[in-house]
Short mmCIF file of C-alpha atoms in Angstrom, two decimals:
data_model
loop_
_atom_site.label_atom_id
_atom_site.label_comp_id
_atom_site.label_asym_id
_atom_site.label_seq_id
_atom_site.Cartn_x
_atom_site.Cartn_y
_atom_site.Cartn_z
CA MET A 1 117.33 88.69 102.42
CA LYS A 2 114.47 91.07 103.18
CA LEU A 3 111.09 90.68 101.54
CA SER A 4 110.85 94.26 100.13
CA GLU A 5 114.29 93.38 97.97
CA LEU A 6 112.00 90.13 96.56
CA GLN A 7 108.85 92.51 95.69
CA GLY A 8 108.58 93.40 91.96
CA LYS A 9 110.90 90.90 90.78
CA GLU A 10 109.48 88.72 87.73
CA ILE A 11 109.37 84.74 88.21
CA ILE A 12 110.92 82.94 84.96
CA ASN A 13 110.77 79.15 84.93
CA MET A 14 114.55 78.10 83.58
CA HIS A 15 112.85 74.91 82.34
CA ASP A 16 110.81 76.47 79.71
CA GLY A 17 111.45 80.07 79.90
CA GLY A 18 108.03 80.77 80.93
CA ARG A 19 106.83 83.92 83.03
CA LEU A 20 104.98 83.30 85.99
CA GLY A 21 104.17 86.53 87.49
CA ILE A 22 105.65 89.06 89.41
CA LEU A 23 106.36 88.76 93.10
CA GLY A 24 104.20 91.37 94.89
CA ASP A 25 100.99 89.73 93.16
CA THR A 26 102.10 86.98 95.39
CA GLU A 27 101.81 85.27 98.42
CA LEU A 28 104.38 83.41 100.69
CA ILE A 29 104.04 80.59 102.58
CA LEU A 30 106.48 80.80 105.86
CA ASP A 31 107.50 78.11 108.59
CA ILE A 32 106.51 79.92 111.31
CA LYS A 33 109.11 78.51 113.67
CA SER A 34 112.23 79.22 111.66
CA GLY A 35 110.87 82.03 109.21
CA ASP A 36 112.06 80.39 106.34
CA ILE A 37 110.11 80.60 103.26
CA GLU A 38 108.30 77.32 101.98
CA SER A 39 106.39 78.44 98.98
CA ILE A 40 105.61 80.92 96.81
CA ILE A 41 101.74 81.37 95.77
CA ILE A 42 100.97 83.19 92.67
CA PRO A 43 97.77 83.77 90.73
CA ASP A 44 97.38 81.48 87.89
CA GLN A 45 96.88 83.98 84.97
CA GLY A 46 96.28 81.49 82.11
CA GLY A 47 93.46 79.72 83.71
CA PHE A 48 89.99 79.41 81.47
CA LEU A 49 88.11 79.27 84.69
CA SER A 50 89.20 82.72 85.49
CA ILE A 51 86.79 83.98 82.53
CA PHE A 52 83.91 82.73 85.22
CA GLY A 53 85.38 84.48 88.35
CA GLU A 54 87.19 81.55 89.78
CA GLU A 55 90.75 82.52 90.52
CA LYS A 56 93.40 79.73 90.34
CA TYR A 57 97.03 79.73 91.92
CA LEU A 58 100.39 78.33 91.22
CA ILE A 59 101.77 76.79 94.35
CA ILE A 60 105.78 76.90 93.74
CA PRO A 61 107.99 75.08 96.25
CA TRP A 62 110.63 76.96 97.37
CA GLN A 63 113.29 74.67 96.62
CA ALA A 64 112.61 75.58 93.02
CA VAL A 65 114.12 78.55 93.32
CA LYS A 66 117.58 78.43 91.85
CA LYS A 67 118.71 82.25 91.75
CA VAL A 68 117.13 85.54 92.93
CA GLY A 69 118.71 88.38 90.41
CA SER A 70 118.57 91.79 90.34
CA GLU A 71 115.15 91.90 88.51
CA VAL A 72 114.22 88.12 88.33
CA ILE A 73 113.68 85.17 90.54
CA ILE A 74 114.72 82.03 87.99
CA VAL A 75 113.02 78.98 89.09
CA ASP A 76 113.49 75.00 87.87
CA LEU A 77 110.16 73.70 87.50
CA ASP A 78 110.48 70.22 85.40
CA ASN A 79 108.76 67.37 85.49
CA ASP A 80 109.85 66.18 88.93
CA LEU A 81 109.06 69.51 90.50
CA GLN A 82 106.13 71.11 88.95
CA PRO A 83 103.72 73.79 90.86
CA GLN A 84 100.69 72.72 92.17
CA ARG A 85 97.34 74.46 91.01
CA ALA A 86 94.86 75.35 93.39
CA SER A 87 91.67 77.53 93.96
CA ILE A 88 92.23 79.66 97.08
#
């Protein structure tokens, strides 16, 4: 699958139905040797601190991706596999 085929797809958490963002507003972390995707980084749009200009991000591990459809990417972020929140 090409990166261009992923861009523009909405990322949905199947655990709670939450909309996490759209791929295209995101960054990918790649394994340089294998070329595999390790994580998706999405701007955290619900953060209180974004009012003060501090950008927060969700880091979603690629193993949480369950399905890539024609319009959405389904991820399973339950209690065992929560996204990390970080300032970059």
